[in-house]
PDB file of C-alpha atoms in Angstrom:
ATOM      1  CA  MET W  14     105.935  82.909 215.076  1.00  0.00           C
ATOM      2  CA  ASP W  15     105.625  80.404 217.908  1.00  0.00           C
ATOM      3  CA  ASP W  16     106.830  77.726 215.477  1.00  0.00           C
ATOM      4  CA  ILE W  17     110.204  79.413 214.816  1.00  0.00           C
ATOM      5  CA  PRO W  18     111.962  77.959 217.926  1.00  0.00           C
ATOM      6  CA  GLN W  19     110.829  74.467 216.897  1.00  0.00           C
ATOM      7  CA  LEU W  20     112.032  75.081 213.339  1.00  0.00           C
ATOM      8  CA  LEU W  21     115.477  76.124 214.574  1.00  0.00           C
ATOM      9  CA  ASN W  22     115.572  73.144 216.922  1.00  0.00           C
ATOM     10  CA  ASP W  23     114.740  70.725 214.101  1.00  0.00           C
ATOM     11  CA  ILE W  24     117.388  72.207 211.808  1.00  0.00           C
ATOM     12  CA  GLY W  25     119.955  72.137 214.603  1.00  0.00           C
ATOM     13  CA  LYS W  26     119.335  68.457 215.260  1.00  0.00           C
ATOM     14  CA  GLN W  27     119.639  67.585 211.572  1.00  0.00           C
ATOM     15  CA  ILE W  28     122.903  69.518 211.189  1.00  0.00           C
ATOM     16  CA  LYS W  29     124.373  67.916 214.314  1.00  0.00           C
ATOM     17  CA  ASN W  30     123.476  64.416 213.101  1.00  0.00           C
ATOM     18  CA  HIS W  31     124.841  65.199 209.648  1.00  0.00           C
ATOM     19  CA  GLN W  32     128.166  66.475 211.004  1.00  0.00           C
ATOM     20  CA  GLN W  33     128.550  63.410 213.223  1.00  0.00           C
ATOM     21  CA  ASN W  34     128.044  61.127 210.228  1.00  0.00           C
ATOM     22  CA  LEU W  35     130.496  62.909 207.923  1.00  0.00           C
ATOM     23  CA  SER W  36     133.764  61.125 207.246  1.00  0.00           C
ATOM     24  CA  VAL W  37     137.038  63.027 207.390  1.00  0.00           C
ATOM     25  CA  ASP W  38     137.671  62.355 203.712  1.00  0.00           C
ATOM     26  CA  ASN W  39     134.360  63.905 202.618  1.00  0.00           C
ATOM     27  CA  CYS W  40     135.085  67.055 204.613  1.00  0.00           C
ATOM     28  CA  PHE W  41     138.633  67.551 203.386  1.00  0.00           C
ATOM     29  CA  ASN W  42     139.253  70.025 200.580  1.00  0.00           C
ATOM     30  CA  VAL W  43     142.717  71.539 200.353  1.00  0.00           C
ATOM     31  CA  PHE W  44     141.460  74.646 198.548  1.00  0.00           C
ATOM     32  CA  ASN W  45     139.041  75.529 201.345  1.00  0.00           C
ATOM     33  CA  ILE W  46     141.846  75.071 203.842  1.00  0.00           C
ATOM     34  CA  LEU W  47     144.379  77.300 202.095  1.00  0.00           C
ATOM     35  CA  ARG W  48     142.065  80.041 200.831  1.00  0.00           C
ATOM     36  CA  GLN W  49     138.527  81.343 201.022  1.00  0.00           C
ATOM     37  CA  SER W  50     136.435  79.459 198.490  1.00  0.00           C
ATOM     38  CA  HIS W  51     135.503  82.608 196.524  1.00  0.00           C
ATOM     39  CA  GLU W  52     138.977  84.195 196.377  1.00  0.00           C
ATOM     40  CA  GLU W  53     139.465  85.129 192.745  1.00  0.00           C
ATOM     41  CA  VAL W  54     143.124  86.114 192.455  1.00  0.00           C
ATOM     42  CA  ASN W  55     145.056  83.784 194.740  1.00  0.00           C
ATOM     43  CA  LEU W  56     142.857  80.730 194.392  1.00  0.00           C
ATOM     44  CA  HIS W  57     140.824  80.499 191.203  1.00  0.00           C
ATOM     45  CA  SER W  58     142.950  82.527 188.788  1.00  0.00           C
ATOM     46  CA  ARG W  59     146.104  80.991 190.204  1.00  0.00           C
ATOM     47  CA  PHE W  60     144.950  77.393 189.851  1.00  0.00           C
ATOM     48  CA  LEU W  61     143.357  77.900 186.433  1.00  0.00           C
ATOM     49  CA  ALA W  62     146.561  79.525 185.177  1.00  0.00           C
ATOM     50  CA  GLU W  63     148.612  76.571 186.397  1.00  0.00           C
ATOM     51  CA  LEU W  64     146.404  74.066 184.570  1.00  0.00           C
ATOM     52  CA  LEU W  65     146.351  76.141 181.370  1.00  0.00           C
ATOM     53  CA  ASN W  66     150.094  76.764 181.350  1.00  0.00           C
ATOM     54  CA  PRO W  67     151.945  74.465 178.892  1.00  0.00           C
ATOM     55  CA  GLN W  68     154.994  74.906 181.152  1.00  0.00           C
ATOM     56  CA  GLY W  69     152.946  74.091 184.253  1.00  0.00           C
ATOM     57  CA  ARG W  70     154.044  71.589 186.869  1.00  0.00           C
ATOM     58  CA  HIS W  71     151.413  69.135 185.682  1.00  0.00           C
ATOM     59  CA  GLY W  72     153.924  68.115 182.988  1.00  0.00           C
ATOM     60  CA  LEU W  73     151.264  67.616 180.300  1.00  0.00           C
ATOM     61  CA  GLU W  74     152.463  70.486 178.101  1.00  0.00           C
ATOM     62  CA  THR W  75     149.502  71.811 176.032  1.00  0.00           C
ATOM     63  CA  THR W  76     147.129  68.921 176.809  1.00  0.00           C
ATOM     64  CA  LEU W  77     144.969  70.716 179.383  1.00  0.00           C
ATOM     65  CA  LEU W  78     145.075  73.961 177.403  1.00  0.00           C
ATOM     66  CA  ASP W  79     143.908  72.067 174.312  1.00  0.00           C
ATOM     67  CA  LEU W  80     140.988  70.643 176.296  1.00  0.00           C
ATOM     68  CA  PHE W  81     140.065  74.148 177.463  1.00  0.00           C
ATOM     69  CA  ILE W  82     140.130  75.528 173.920  1.00  0.00           C
ATOM     70  CA  GLU W  83     138.018  72.593 172.723  1.00  0.00           C
ATOM     71  CA  THR W  84     135.478  73.306 175.438  1.00  0.00           C
ATOM     72  CA  ILE W  85     135.054  76.995 174.675  1.00  0.00           C
ATOM     73  CA  GLN W  86     135.249  76.590 170.891  1.00  0.00           C
ATOM     74  CA  SER W  87     132.426  74.081 170.881  1.00  0.00           C
ATOM     75  CA  ASP W  88     130.118  76.601 172.535  1.00  0.00           C
ATOM     76  CA  LEU W  89     131.484  80.113 172.204  1.00  0.00           C
ATOM     77  CA  VAL W  90     133.983  80.993 169.539  1.00  0.00           C
ATOM     78  CA  SER W  91     136.561  79.586 167.196  1.00  0.00           C
ATOM     79  CA  LEU W  92     139.987  80.992 167.899  1.00  0.00           C
ATOM     80  CA  PRO W  93     141.899  82.239 164.846  1.00  0.00           C
ATOM     81  CA  ALA W  94     143.388  79.476 162.738  1.00  0.00           C
ATOM     82  CA  ASP W  95     146.850  80.962 163.146  1.00  0.00           C
ATOM     83  CA  PHE W  96     146.684  80.960 166.966  1.00  0.00           C
ATOM     84  CA  THR W  97     149.882  79.102 167.918  1.00  0.00           C
ATOM     85  CA  PHE W  98     149.291  76.774 170.852  1.00  0.00           C
ATOM     86  CA  ALA W  99     152.880  75.603 170.989  1.00  0.00           C
ATOM     87  CA  LYS W 100     154.075  79.174 171.649  1.00  0.00           C
ATOM     88  CA  VAL W 101     151.444  80.157 174.219  1.00  0.00           C
ATOM     89  CA  SER W 102     152.607  81.698 177.456  1.00  0.00           C
ATOM     90  CA  VAL W 103     150.085  81.888 180.285  1.00  0.00           C
ATOM     91  CA  ARG W 104     150.401  84.807 182.664  1.00  0.00           C
ATOM     92  CA  ARG W 105     148.443  85.830 185.721  1.00  0.00           C
ATOM     93  CA  GLU W 106     147.890  89.443 186.804  1.00  0.00           C
ATOM     94  CA  HIS W 107     149.998  90.688 183.882  1.00  0.00           C
ATOM     95  CA  LYS W 108     149.096  94.385 183.602  1.00  0.00           C
ATOM     96  CA  ASN W 109     146.263  93.598 186.040  1.00  0.00           C
ATOM     97  CA  ILE W 110     144.717  91.063 183.656  1.00  0.00           C
ATOM     98  CA  ASP W 111     143.477  88.050 185.635  1.00  0.00           C
ATOM     99  CA  LEU W 112     144.414  85.419 183.026  1.00  0.00           C
ATOM    100  CA  LEU W 113     146.293  86.065 179.818  1.00  0.00           C
ATOM    101  CA  LEU W 114     147.135  83.634 177.017  1.00  0.00           C
ATOM    102  CA  ASP W 115     149.723  85.169 174.689  1.00  0.00           C
ATOM    103  CA  ASP W 116     150.993  83.453 171.529  1.00  0.00           C
ATOM    104  CA  GLY W 117     152.913  86.448 170.225  1.00  0.00           C
ATOM    105  CA  ARG W 118     150.099  87.659 167.979  1.00  0.00           C
ATOM    106  CA  TYR W 119     146.938  87.312 170.004  1.00  0.00           C
ATOM    107  CA  TRP W 120     146.009  88.023 173.605  1.00  0.00           C
ATOM    108  CA  VAL W 121     143.264  85.803 174.983  1.00  0.00           C
ATOM    109  CA  ILE W 122     142.161  87.957 177.921  1.00  0.00           C
ATOM    110  CA  ILE W 123     140.066  86.285 180.640  1.00  0.00           C
ATOM    111  CA  GLU W 124     138.564  88.574 183.263  1.00  0.00           C
ATOM    112  CA  ASN W 125     137.692  86.385 186.253  1.00  0.00           C
ATOM    113  CA  LYS W 126     134.783  87.493 188.449  1.00  0.00           C
ATOM    114  CA  ILE W 127     133.397  85.508 191.375  1.00  0.00           C
ATOM    115  CA  TYR W 128     131.711  88.152 193.525  1.00  0.00           C
ATOM    116  CA  ALA W 129     133.743  91.303 192.804  1.00  0.00           C
ATOM    117  CA  GLY W 130     132.209  94.107 190.766  1.00  0.00           C
ATOM    118  CA  ASP W 131     133.568  95.682 187.595  1.00  0.00           C
ATOM    119  CA  GLN W 132     135.853  98.683 187.574  1.00  0.00           C
ATOM    120  CA  PRO W 133     135.230 101.626 185.231  1.00  0.00           C
ATOM    121  CA  GLN W 134     136.402 100.770 181.704  1.00  0.00           C
ATOM    122  CA  GLN W 135     138.141  97.666 183.034  1.00  0.00           C
ATOM    123  CA  LEU W 136     137.810  95.496 179.930  1.00  0.00           C
ATOM    124  CA  PHE W 137     138.417  98.494 177.698  1.00  0.00           C
ATOM    125  CA  ARG W 138     141.753  99.157 179.430  1.00  0.00           C
ATOM    126  CA  TYR W 139     142.813  95.527 178.845  1.00  0.00           C
ATOM    127  CA  TYR W 140     141.726  95.843 175.204  1.00  0.00           C
ATOM    128  CA  GLN W 141     143.921  98.934 174.862  1.00  0.00           C
ATOM    129  CA  LYS W 142     146.903  97.280 176.528  1.00  0.00           C
ATOM    130  CA  ALA W 143     146.745  94.444 173.988  1.00  0.00           C
ATOM    131  CA  LEU W 144     146.804  96.887 171.090  1.00  0.00           C
ATOM    132  CA  GLU W 145     149.673  98.807 172.700  1.00  0.00           C
ATOM    133  CA  ASP W 146     151.665  95.524 172.785  1.00  0.00           C
ATOM    134  CA  ASN W 147     150.832  94.873 169.106  1.00  0.00           C
ATOM    135  CA  ARG W 148     148.509  92.001 169.997  1.00  0.00           C
ATOM    136  CA  GLN W 149     145.014  91.290 168.736  1.00  0.00           C
ATOM    137  CA  PRO W 150     142.733  91.042 171.817  1.00  0.00           C
ATOM    138  CA  ILE W 151     140.161  88.265 172.299  1.00  0.00           C
ATOM    139  CA  LEU W 152     138.034  89.081 175.336  1.00  0.00           C
ATOM    140  CA  PHE W 153     136.404  86.637 177.744  1.00  0.00           C
ATOM    141  CA  TYR W 154     134.384  87.413 180.865  1.00  0.00           C
ATOM    142  CA  LEU W 155     134.296  84.525 183.353  1.00  0.00           C
ATOM    143  CA  THR W 156     131.623  84.418 186.071  1.00  0.00           C
ATOM    144  CA  LEU W 157     129.758  81.834 188.104  1.00  0.00           C
ATOM    145  CA  ASP W 158     126.497  82.201 186.170  1.00  0.00           C
ATOM    146  CA  GLY W 159     127.372  83.846 182.843  1.00  0.00           C
ATOM    147  CA  HIS W 160     126.118  87.376 183.422  1.00  0.00           C
ATOM    148  CA  PRO W 161     127.622  90.011 181.094  1.00  0.00           C
ATOM    149  CA  PRO W 162     130.087  92.718 182.149  1.00  0.00           C
ATOM    150  CA  SER W 163     128.672  96.055 183.162  1.00  0.00           C
ATOM    151  CA  ALA W 164     128.286  98.802 180.599  1.00  0.00           C
ATOM    152  CA  HIS W 165     130.917 100.946 182.305  1.00  0.00           C
ATOM    153  CA  SER W 166     133.444  98.084 182.079  1.00  0.00           C
ATOM    154  CA  VAL W 167     133.169  97.731 178.275  1.00  0.00           C
ATOM    155  CA  GLU W 168     132.717 101.447 177.565  1.00  0.00           C
ATOM    156  CA  GLY W 169     135.086 102.396 174.756  1.00  0.00           C
ATOM    157  CA  ILE W 170     135.404  98.935 173.162  1.00  0.00           C
ATOM    158  CA  PRO W 171     134.288  99.045 169.498  1.00  0.00           C
ATOM    159  CA  GLN W 172     130.812  97.588 169.058  1.00  0.00           C
ATOM    160  CA  ASP W 173     132.048  94.989 166.574  1.00  0.00           C
ATOM    161  CA  VAL W 174     134.471  93.528 169.154  1.00  0.00           C
ATOM    162  CA  PRO W 175     132.675  90.773 171.088  1.00  0.00           C
ATOM    163  CA  VAL W 176     133.117  89.909 174.756  1.00  0.00           C
ATOM    164  CA  TYR W 177     132.550  86.165 175.134  1.00  0.00           C
ATOM    165  CA  LEU W 178     130.839  84.963 178.299  1.00  0.00           C
ATOM    166  CA  LEU W 179     132.372  82.035 180.186  1.00  0.00           C
ATOM    167  CA  THR W 180     130.778  80.354 183.197  1.00  0.00           C
ATOM    168  CA  TYR W 181     132.092  78.244 186.038  1.00  0.00           C
ATOM    169  CA  THR W 182     128.737  76.459 186.038  1.00  0.00           C
ATOM    170  CA  ASN W 183     129.114  75.087 182.516  1.00  0.00           C
ATOM    171  CA  HIS W 184     132.389  75.806 180.718  1.00  0.00           C
ATOM    172  CA  ILE W 185     134.846  75.447 183.594  1.00  0.00           C
ATOM    173  CA  ASP W 186     133.005  72.447 185.013  1.00  0.00           C
ATOM    174  CA  GLU W 187     132.914  70.754 181.596  1.00  0.00           C
ATOM    175  CA  TRP W 188     136.608  71.451 181.063  1.00  0.00           C
ATOM    176  CA  LEU W 189     137.535  70.085 184.491  1.00  0.00           C
ATOM    177  CA  THR W 190     135.575  66.915 183.722  1.00  0.00           C
ATOM    178  CA  ALA W 191     137.607  66.514 180.531  1.00  0.00           C
ATOM    179  CA  CYS W 192     140.813  67.117 182.525  1.00  0.00           C
ATOM    180  CA  LEU W 193     139.791  64.402 184.984  1.00  0.00           C
ATOM    181  CA  GLU W 194     139.302  61.932 182.142  1.00  0.00           C
ATOM    182  CA  ARG W 195     142.763  62.736 180.798  1.00  0.00           C
ATOM    183  CA  THR W 196     144.550  62.483 184.182  1.00  0.00           C
ATOM    184  CA  ARG W 197     143.178  59.162 185.459  1.00  0.00           C
ATOM    185  CA  ASP W 198     146.669  57.653 185.369  1.00  0.00           C
ATOM    186  CA  LEU W 199     148.117  60.622 187.309  1.00  0.00           C
ATOM    187  CA  PRO W 200     146.565  60.139 190.761  1.00  0.00           C
ATOM    188  CA  LYS W 201     147.915  63.253 192.522  1.00  0.00           C
ATOM    189  CA  LEU W 202     146.951  65.627 189.719  1.00  0.00           C
ATOM    190  CA  HIS W 203     143.634  63.838 189.237  1.00  0.00           C
ATOM    191  CA  ALA W 204     142.735  64.141 192.933  1.00  0.00           C
ATOM    192  CA  THR W 205     143.673  67.824 192.996  1.00  0.00           C
ATOM    193  CA  ILE W 206     141.523  68.666 189.969  1.00  0.00           C
ATOM    194  CA  LEU W 207     138.679  66.655 191.472  1.00  0.00           C
ATOM    195  CA  GLN W 208     138.838  68.676 194.696  1.00  0.00           C
ATOM    196  CA  TYR W 209     138.855  71.915 192.729  1.00  0.00           C
ATOM    197  CA  GLN W 210     135.833  70.803 190.703  1.00  0.00           C
ATOM    198  CA  GLU W 211     134.001  69.986 193.935  1.00  0.00           C
ATOM    199  CA  LEU W 212     134.749  73.503 195.171  1.00  0.00           C
ATOM    200  CA  VAL W 213     133.479  75.031 191.920  1.00  0.00           C
ATOM    201  CA  ARG W 214     130.293  72.999 192.090  1.00  0.00           C
ATOM    202  CA  LEU W 215     129.654  74.102 195.652  1.00  0.00           C
ATOM    203  CA  LEU W 216     130.151  77.740 194.620  1.00  0.00           C
ATOM    204  CA  THR W 217     127.768  77.422 191.691  1.00  0.00           C
ATOM    205  CA  GLY W 218     125.199  75.327 193.539  1.00  0.00           C
ATOM    206  CA  LYS W 219     125.631  72.554 191.009  1.00  0.00           C
ATOM    207  CA  THR W 220     126.282  70.031 193.736  1.00  0.00           C
ATOM    208  CA  MET W 221     123.852  70.308 196.613  1.00  0.00           C
ATOM    209  CA  SER W 222     125.468  69.254 199.850  1.00  0.00           C
ATOM    210  CA  ASN W 223     123.738  66.716 202.062  1.00  0.00           C
ATOM    211  CA  GLU W 224     123.440  69.353 204.755  1.00  0.00           C
ATOM    212  CA  LYS W 225     121.655  71.696 202.358  1.00  0.00           C
ATOM    213  CA  SER W 226     119.330  68.887 201.280  1.00  0.00           C
ATOM    214  CA  LEU W 227     118.433  68.185 204.901  1.00  0.00           C
ATOM    215  CA  ILE W 228     117.676  71.828 205.606  1.00  0.00           C
ATOM    216  CA  LEU W 229     115.589  72.218 202.456  1.00  0.00           C
ATOM    217  CA  SER W 230     113.578  69.120 203.342  1.00  0.00           C
ATOM    218  CA  ILE W 231     112.628  70.841 206.617  1.00  0.00           C
ATOM    219  CA  LEU W 232     112.002  74.293 205.136  1.00  0.00           C
ATOM    220  CA  THR W 233     109.593  72.951 202.504  1.00  0.00           C
ATOM    221  CA  GLN W 234     107.303  71.453 205.142  1.00  0.00           C
ATOM    222  CA  ASN W 235     104.147  73.262 206.306  1.00  0.00           C
ATOM    223  CA  ASN W 236     104.793  77.007 206.825  1.00  0.00           C
ATOM    224  CA  ASN W 237     108.489  76.655 207.580  1.00  0.00           C
ATOM    225  CA  ALA W 238     109.505  78.720 204.544  1.00  0.00           C
ATOM    226  CA  GLU W 239     107.584  81.711 205.927  1.00  0.00           C
ATOM    227  CA  HIS W 240     109.285  81.318 209.287  1.00  0.00           C
ATOM    228  CA  ALA W 241     112.694  81.092 207.597  1.00  0.00           C
ATOM    229  CA  ALA W 242     111.920  84.275 205.629  1.00  0.00           C
ATOM    230  CA  ALA W 243     111.193  86.065 208.909  1.00  0.00           C
ATOM    231  CA  ILE W 244     114.591  84.979 210.224  1.00  0.00           C
ATOM    232  CA  VAL W 245     116.306  86.264 207.059  1.00  0.00           C
ATOM    233  CA  ARG W 246     114.573  89.645 207.356  1.00  0.00           C
ATOM    234  CA  HIS W 247     116.010  90.124 210.837  1.00  0.00           C
ATOM    235  CA  TRP W 248     119.416  88.530 210.214  1.00  0.00           C
ATOM    236  CA  LYS W 249     121.399  91.785 210.088  1.00  0.00           C
ATOM    237  CA  ASP W 250     119.670  92.946 213.263  1.00  0.00           C
ATOM    238  CA  LEU W 251     120.750  89.726 214.935  1.00  0.00           C
ATOM    239  CA  ARG W 252     124.349  90.174 213.756  1.00  0.00           C
ATOM    240  CA  HIS W 253     124.401  93.760 215.028  1.00  0.00           C
ATOM    241  CA  HIS W 254     122.944  92.788 218.404  1.00  0.00           C
ATOM    242  CA  THR W 255     125.295  89.834 218.839  1.00  0.00           C
ATOM    243  CA  GLU W 256     128.436  91.747 217.920  1.00  0.00           C
ATOM    244  CA  PHE W 257     127.525  94.780 220.015  1.00  0.00           C
ATOM    245  CA  GLN W 258     126.864  92.512 222.999  1.00  0.00           C
ATOM    246  CA  PHE W 259     130.229  90.824 222.508  1.00  0.00           C
ATOM    247  CA  TRP W 260     132.070  94.163 222.677  1.00  0.00           C
ATOM    248  CA  LEU W 261     130.077  95.228 225.724  1.00  0.00           C
ATOM    249  CA  ASN W 262     131.008  92.020 227.525  1.00  0.00           C
ATOM    250  CA  LEU W 263     134.663  92.337 226.501  1.00  0.00           C
ATOM    251  CA  GLU W 264     134.809  95.941 227.654  1.00  0.00           C
ATOM    252  CA  SER W 265     133.289  94.991 230.982  1.00  0.00           C
ATOM    253  CA  TYR W 266     135.838  92.191 231.427  1.00  0.00           C
ATOM    254  CA  ILE W 267     138.827  94.389 230.526  1.00  0.00           C
ATOM    255  CA  GLN W 268     137.783  97.196 232.822  1.00  0.00           C
ATOM    256  CA  GLY W 269     136.952  94.708 235.553  1.00  0.00           C
ATOM    257  CA  GLU W 270     140.539  93.501 235.528  1.00  0.00           C
ATOM    258  CA  GLY W 271     141.563  97.009 236.590  1.00  0.00           C
ATOM    259  CA  SER W 272     144.915  97.117 234.818  1.00  0.00           C
ATOM    260  CA  PHE W 273     143.702  97.962 231.301  1.00  0.00           C
ATOM    261  CA  HIS W 274     141.761 100.765 229.690  1.00  0.00           C
ATOM    262  CA  ILE W 275     140.356 101.297 226.213  1.00  0.00           C
ATOM    263  CA  LEU W 276     141.773 104.150 224.134  1.00  0.00           C
ATOM    264  CA  PRO W 277     139.077 106.542 222.889  1.00  0.00           C
ATOM    265  CA  ASP W 278     140.053 106.210 219.214  1.00  0.00           C
ATOM    266  CA  ALA W 279     139.921 102.406 219.439  1.00  0.00           C
ATOM    267  CA  HIS W 280     136.530 102.246 221.095  1.00  0.00           C
ATOM    268  CA  PHE W 281     133.709 100.437 219.305  1.00  0.00           C
ATOM    269  CA  THR W 282     130.428 102.168 218.492  1.00  0.00           C
ATOM    270  CA  ARG W 283     127.086 101.109 217.079  1.00  0.00           C
ATOM    271  CA  GLU W 284     127.931 103.036 213.917  1.00  0.00           C
ATOM    272  CA  LEU W 285     131.202 101.155 213.374  1.00  0.00           C
ATOM    273  CA  ILE W 286     129.497  97.819 213.918  1.00  0.00           C
ATOM    274  CA  SER W 287     126.731  98.797 211.512  1.00  0.00           C
ATOM    275  CA  ARG W 288     129.340  99.711 208.893  1.00  0.00           C
ATOM    276  CA  ALA W 289     131.143  96.403 209.397  1.00  0.00           C
ATOM    277  CA  ILE W 290     127.921  94.487 208.829  1.00  0.00           C
ATOM    278  CA  ASN W 291     126.325  96.529 206.051  1.00  0.00           C
ATOM    279  CA  LEU W 292     129.138  97.906 203.911  1.00  0.00           C
ATOM    280  CA  SER W 293     131.289  96.091 201.382  1.00  0.00           C
ATOM    281  CA  LYS W 294     134.556  94.421 202.286  1.00  0.00           C
ATOM    282  CA  SER W 295     136.486  97.228 200.568  1.00  0.00           C
ATOM    283  CA  GLN W 296     135.538  99.567 203.417  1.00  0.00           C
ATOM    284  CA  ASN W 297     137.782  99.975 206.450  1.00  0.00           C
ATOM    285  CA  THR W 298     135.770  98.387 209.253  1.00  0.00           C
ATOM    286  CA  ASN W 299     138.514  97.974 211.848  1.00  0.00           C
ATOM    287  CA  TYR W 300     137.593  98.843 215.411  1.00  0.00           C
ATOM    288  CA  GLY W 301     138.059  97.549 218.904  1.00  0.00           C
TER     289      GLY W 301
END
């Protein structure tokens, strides 16, 4: 374990040198600035819906939608021959459905999952809503890596009704590449799609950043991987210690000023900090 401080020192030097050499243009991504990179509803679903929408502000009518259909049909499924592209409306969060393509007869339902888990009978409820609106449902499940929906999400859907698996890694990336080819003469739209594709590739690990390459080159030397594993094993302990120490220092500073006091029901505890670190983001972890 005596080598761990040297390992951290080496990685720190490489990261510092890398950050100093980065240009502003390479660092800039508007999507990372406006939203968290993994935000499903207000980033990914929102942008995908805009590109797919024939009435979208891209002004290309059904062109980008056609490219999307071509991408998924070549690998997944052929949409019904009577699916009417010219009449498609694209809606987001309609009846809680992430992405919905509606041509008046069919509902192409796309459930978009980055890191969130499935809800009980989630896809089944969307299937039912389509039937209630006199639409024939076509179900897609979009994830980073192509894993299937959970059994409790599809519970109730007839066994002969397929759920097609879409991936950001392959299908969305391939479609965005096709969109980039089509928009070369539209520089603003082209640049925006390019930035989004870069974000998707970072999320899926398809594009390894230079910083990651530098770190991996260090970790694969000698016994550095074992030392890194030791750090990972104690990472939550480090987070807990660091955060608890922060609150202790803050409390000491506030009380030292003499004019403030901490209300009992707003006081931090080790248990609250542990919950903040170990539980999911859906839990209420406010304190302090």
